[in-house]
PDB file of C-alpha atoms in Angstrom:
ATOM      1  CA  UNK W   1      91.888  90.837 118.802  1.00 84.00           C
ATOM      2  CA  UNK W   2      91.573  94.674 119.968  1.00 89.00           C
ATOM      3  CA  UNK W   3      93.004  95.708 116.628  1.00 93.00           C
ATOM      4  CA  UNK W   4      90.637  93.728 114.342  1.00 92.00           C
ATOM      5  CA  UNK W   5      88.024  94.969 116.431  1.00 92.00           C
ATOM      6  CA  UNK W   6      89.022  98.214 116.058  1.00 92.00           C
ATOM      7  CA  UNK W   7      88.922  98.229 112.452  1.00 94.00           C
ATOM      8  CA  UNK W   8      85.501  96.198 112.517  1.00 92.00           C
ATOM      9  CA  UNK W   9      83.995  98.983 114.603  1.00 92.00           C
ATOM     10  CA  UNK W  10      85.902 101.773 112.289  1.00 93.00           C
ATOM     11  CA  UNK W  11      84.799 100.772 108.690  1.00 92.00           C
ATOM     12  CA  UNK W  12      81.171  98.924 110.037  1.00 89.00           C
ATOM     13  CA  UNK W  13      79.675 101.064 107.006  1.00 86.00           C
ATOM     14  CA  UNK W  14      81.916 100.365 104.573  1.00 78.00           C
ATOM     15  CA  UNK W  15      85.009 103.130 102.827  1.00 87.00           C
ATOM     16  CA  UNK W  16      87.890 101.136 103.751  1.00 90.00           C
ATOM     17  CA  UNK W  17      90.666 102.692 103.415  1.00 89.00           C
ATOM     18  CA  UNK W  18      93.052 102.508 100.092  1.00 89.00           C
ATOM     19  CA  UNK W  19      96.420 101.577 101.722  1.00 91.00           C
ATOM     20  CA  UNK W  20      98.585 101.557  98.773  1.00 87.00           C
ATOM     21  CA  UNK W  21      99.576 105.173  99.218  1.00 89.00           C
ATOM     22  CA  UNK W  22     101.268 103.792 102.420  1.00 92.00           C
ATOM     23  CA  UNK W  23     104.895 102.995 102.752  1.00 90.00           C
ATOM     24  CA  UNK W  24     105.711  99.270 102.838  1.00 91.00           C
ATOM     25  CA  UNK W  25     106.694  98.001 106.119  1.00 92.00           C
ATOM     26  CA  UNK W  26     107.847  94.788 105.983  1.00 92.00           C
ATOM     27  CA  UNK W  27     109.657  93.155 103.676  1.00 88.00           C
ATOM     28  CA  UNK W  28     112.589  89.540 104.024  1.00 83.00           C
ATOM     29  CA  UNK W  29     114.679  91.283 101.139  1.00 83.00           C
ATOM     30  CA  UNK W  30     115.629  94.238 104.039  1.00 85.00           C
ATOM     31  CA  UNK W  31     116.819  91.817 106.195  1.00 84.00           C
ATOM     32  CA  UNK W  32     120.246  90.939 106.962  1.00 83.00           C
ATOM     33  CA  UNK W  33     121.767  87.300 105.049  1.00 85.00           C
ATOM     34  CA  UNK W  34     123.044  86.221 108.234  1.00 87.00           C
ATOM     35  CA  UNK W  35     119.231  86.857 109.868  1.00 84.00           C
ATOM     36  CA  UNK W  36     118.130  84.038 111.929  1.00 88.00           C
ATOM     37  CA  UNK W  37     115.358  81.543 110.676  1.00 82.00           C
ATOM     38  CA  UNK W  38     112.959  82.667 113.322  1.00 84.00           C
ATOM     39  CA  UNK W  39     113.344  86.327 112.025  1.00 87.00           C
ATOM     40  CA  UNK W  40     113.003  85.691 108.532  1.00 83.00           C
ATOM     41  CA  UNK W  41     110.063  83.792 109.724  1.00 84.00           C
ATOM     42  CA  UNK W  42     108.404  86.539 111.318  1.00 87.00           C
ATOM     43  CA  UNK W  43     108.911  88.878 109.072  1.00 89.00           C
ATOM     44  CA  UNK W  44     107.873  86.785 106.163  1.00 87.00           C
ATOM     45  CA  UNK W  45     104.437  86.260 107.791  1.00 89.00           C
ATOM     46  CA  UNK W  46     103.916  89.940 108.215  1.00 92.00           C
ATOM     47  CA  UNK W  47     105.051  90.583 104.649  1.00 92.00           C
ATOM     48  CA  UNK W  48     102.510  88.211 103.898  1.00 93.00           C
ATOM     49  CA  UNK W  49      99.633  89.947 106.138  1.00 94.00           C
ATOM     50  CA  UNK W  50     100.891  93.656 104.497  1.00 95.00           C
ATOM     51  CA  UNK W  51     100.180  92.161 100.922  1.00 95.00           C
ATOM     52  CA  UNK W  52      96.610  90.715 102.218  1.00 96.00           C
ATOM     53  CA  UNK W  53      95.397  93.519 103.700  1.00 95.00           C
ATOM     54  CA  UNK W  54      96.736  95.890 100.924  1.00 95.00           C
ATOM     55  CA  UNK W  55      94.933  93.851  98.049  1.00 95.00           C
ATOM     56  CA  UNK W  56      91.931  93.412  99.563  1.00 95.00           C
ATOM     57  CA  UNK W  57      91.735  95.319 102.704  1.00 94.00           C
ATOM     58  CA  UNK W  58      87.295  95.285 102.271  1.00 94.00           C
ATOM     59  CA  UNK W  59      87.483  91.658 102.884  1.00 95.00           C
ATOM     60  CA  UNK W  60      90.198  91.243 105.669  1.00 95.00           C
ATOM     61  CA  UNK W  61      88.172  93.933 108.076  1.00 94.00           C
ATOM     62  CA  UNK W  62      84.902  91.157 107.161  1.00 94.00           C
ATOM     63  CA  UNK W  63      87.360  88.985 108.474  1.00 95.00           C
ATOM     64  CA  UNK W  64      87.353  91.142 111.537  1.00 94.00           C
ATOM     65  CA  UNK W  65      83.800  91.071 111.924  1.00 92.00           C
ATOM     66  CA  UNK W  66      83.108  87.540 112.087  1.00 93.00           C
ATOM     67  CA  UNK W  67      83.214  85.730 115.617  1.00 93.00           C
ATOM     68  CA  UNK W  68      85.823  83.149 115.968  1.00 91.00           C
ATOM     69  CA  UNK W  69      85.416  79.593 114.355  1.00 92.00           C
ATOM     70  CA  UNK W  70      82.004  80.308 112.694  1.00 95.00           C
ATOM     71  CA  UNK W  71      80.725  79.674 109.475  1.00 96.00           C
ATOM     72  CA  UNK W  72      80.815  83.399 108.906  1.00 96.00           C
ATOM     73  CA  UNK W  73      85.004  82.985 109.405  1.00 95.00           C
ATOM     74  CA  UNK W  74      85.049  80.284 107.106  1.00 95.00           C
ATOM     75  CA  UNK W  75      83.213  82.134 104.613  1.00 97.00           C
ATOM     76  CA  UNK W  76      86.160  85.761 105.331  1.00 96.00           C
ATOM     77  CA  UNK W  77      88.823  83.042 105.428  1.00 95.00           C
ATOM     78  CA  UNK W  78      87.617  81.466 101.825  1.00 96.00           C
ATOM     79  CA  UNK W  79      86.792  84.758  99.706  1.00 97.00           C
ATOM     80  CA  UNK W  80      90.554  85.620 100.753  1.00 96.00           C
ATOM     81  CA  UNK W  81      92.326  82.839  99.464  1.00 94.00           C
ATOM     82  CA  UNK W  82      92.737  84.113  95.999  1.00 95.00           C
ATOM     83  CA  UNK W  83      94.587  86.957  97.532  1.00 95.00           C
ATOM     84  CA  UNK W  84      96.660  84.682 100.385  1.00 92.00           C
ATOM     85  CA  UNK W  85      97.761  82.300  97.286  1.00 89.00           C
ATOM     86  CA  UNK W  86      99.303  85.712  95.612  1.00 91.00           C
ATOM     87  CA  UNK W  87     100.934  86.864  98.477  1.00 90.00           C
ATOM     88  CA  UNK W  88     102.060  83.650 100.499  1.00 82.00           C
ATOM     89  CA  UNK W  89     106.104  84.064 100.705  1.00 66.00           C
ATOM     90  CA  UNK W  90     107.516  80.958  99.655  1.00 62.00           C
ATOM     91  CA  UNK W  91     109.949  79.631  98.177  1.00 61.00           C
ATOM     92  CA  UNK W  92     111.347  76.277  96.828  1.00 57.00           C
ATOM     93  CA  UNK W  93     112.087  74.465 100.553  1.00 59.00           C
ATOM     94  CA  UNK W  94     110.324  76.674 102.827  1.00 62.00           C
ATOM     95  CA  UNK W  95     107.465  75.826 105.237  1.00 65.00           C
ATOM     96  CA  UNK W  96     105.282  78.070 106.515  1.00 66.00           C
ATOM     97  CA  UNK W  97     102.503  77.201 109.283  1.00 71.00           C
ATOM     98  CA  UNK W  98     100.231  78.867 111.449  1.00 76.00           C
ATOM     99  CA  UNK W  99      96.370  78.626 112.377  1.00 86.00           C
ATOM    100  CA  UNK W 100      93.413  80.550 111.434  1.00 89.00           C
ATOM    101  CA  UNK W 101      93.778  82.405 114.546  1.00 90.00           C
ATOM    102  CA  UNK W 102      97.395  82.700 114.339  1.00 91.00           C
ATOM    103  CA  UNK W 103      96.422  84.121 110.658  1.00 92.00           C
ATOM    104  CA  UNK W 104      93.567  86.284 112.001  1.00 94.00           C
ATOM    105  CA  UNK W 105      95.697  87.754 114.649  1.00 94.00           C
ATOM    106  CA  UNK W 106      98.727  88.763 112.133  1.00 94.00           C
ATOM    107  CA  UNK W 107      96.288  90.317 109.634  1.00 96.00           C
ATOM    108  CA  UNK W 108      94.990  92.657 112.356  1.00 96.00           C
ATOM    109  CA  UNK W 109      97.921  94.006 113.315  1.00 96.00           C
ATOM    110  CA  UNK W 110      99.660  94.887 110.345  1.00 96.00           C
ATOM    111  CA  UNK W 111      95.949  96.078 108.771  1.00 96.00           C
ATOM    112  CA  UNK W 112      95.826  98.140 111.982  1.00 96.00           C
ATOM    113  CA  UNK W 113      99.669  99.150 111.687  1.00 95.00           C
ATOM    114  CA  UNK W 114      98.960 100.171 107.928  1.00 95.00           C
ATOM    115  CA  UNK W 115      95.695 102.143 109.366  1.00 94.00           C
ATOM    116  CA  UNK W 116      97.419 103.983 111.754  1.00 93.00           C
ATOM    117  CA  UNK W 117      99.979 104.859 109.016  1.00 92.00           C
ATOM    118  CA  UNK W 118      97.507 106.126 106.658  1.00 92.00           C
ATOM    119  CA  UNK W 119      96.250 108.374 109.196  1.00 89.00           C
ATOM    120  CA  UNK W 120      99.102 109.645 110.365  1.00 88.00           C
ATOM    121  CA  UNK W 121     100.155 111.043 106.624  1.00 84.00           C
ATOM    122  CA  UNK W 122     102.900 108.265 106.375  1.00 70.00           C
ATOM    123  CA  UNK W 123     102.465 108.009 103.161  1.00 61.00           C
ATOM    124  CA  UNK W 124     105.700 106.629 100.498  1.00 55.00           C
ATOM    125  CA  UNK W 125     107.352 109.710  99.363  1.00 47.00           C
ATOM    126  CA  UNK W 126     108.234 109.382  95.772  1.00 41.00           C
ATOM    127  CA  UNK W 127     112.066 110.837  95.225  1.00 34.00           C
ATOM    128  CA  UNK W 128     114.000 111.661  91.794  1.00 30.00           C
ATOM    129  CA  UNK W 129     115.931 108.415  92.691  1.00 37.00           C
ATOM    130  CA  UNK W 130     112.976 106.307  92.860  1.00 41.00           C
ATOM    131  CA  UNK W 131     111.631 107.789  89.639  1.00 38.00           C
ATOM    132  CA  UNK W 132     114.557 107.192  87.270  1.00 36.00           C
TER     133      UNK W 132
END
């Protein structure tokens, strides 16, 4: 809650930030094959919450904005769907489920994680390697 309200209060007049210059920090193709479910789990949903906030990071801080269970949540929660049908994780026999608040809670920290990023210059460094 503190870190959705942080952002609320940050960008209140608009210029969100442009997080794509920002490293990726989570991703399920990192992990380990012998990573347990609850793992891949957890970092699946935070993968998921990176690509939200990095494709439309104007409408996940309205998100932030609007109190809890209101019509003004419904209204955050629907103009993101587009972007939370690209970016849900899943694959042929996976389940995924969590609430709004569950949801709302998981955006806000990675949006704030990717904020704090940005700010501190921890940007992706582009290498030869990566180039070729």
């Amino acid at each position: 809650a503190l870190s959705g309200a942080l952002l609320s209060r940050k960008y209140r007049y608009g210029d969100v930030a442009d997080y794509s210059s920002v490293v990726n920090l989570y991703s399920v193709t990192t992990l380990p094959d012998d990573a347990e479910d609850s793992v891949v789990k957890d970092i699946a949903l935070k993968q998921f919450s990176e690509c939200v906030s990095r494709m439309a990071p104007e409408k996940t801080i309205e998100l932030f904005g609007a109190k809890p269970f209101s019509k003004d949540e419904n209204a955050a929660f629907e103009s993101l769907q587009p972007e939370m049908s690209h970016c849900l994780p899943v694959s042929e026999g996976q389940q995924f489920g969590f609430s709004r608040l569950e949801l709302r809670t998981l955006l806000a920290e990675v949006a704030y994680e990717l904020d704090m990023k940005l700010a501190l210059g921890m940007e992706a460094i582009e290498t030869t390697e990566a180039q070729n």
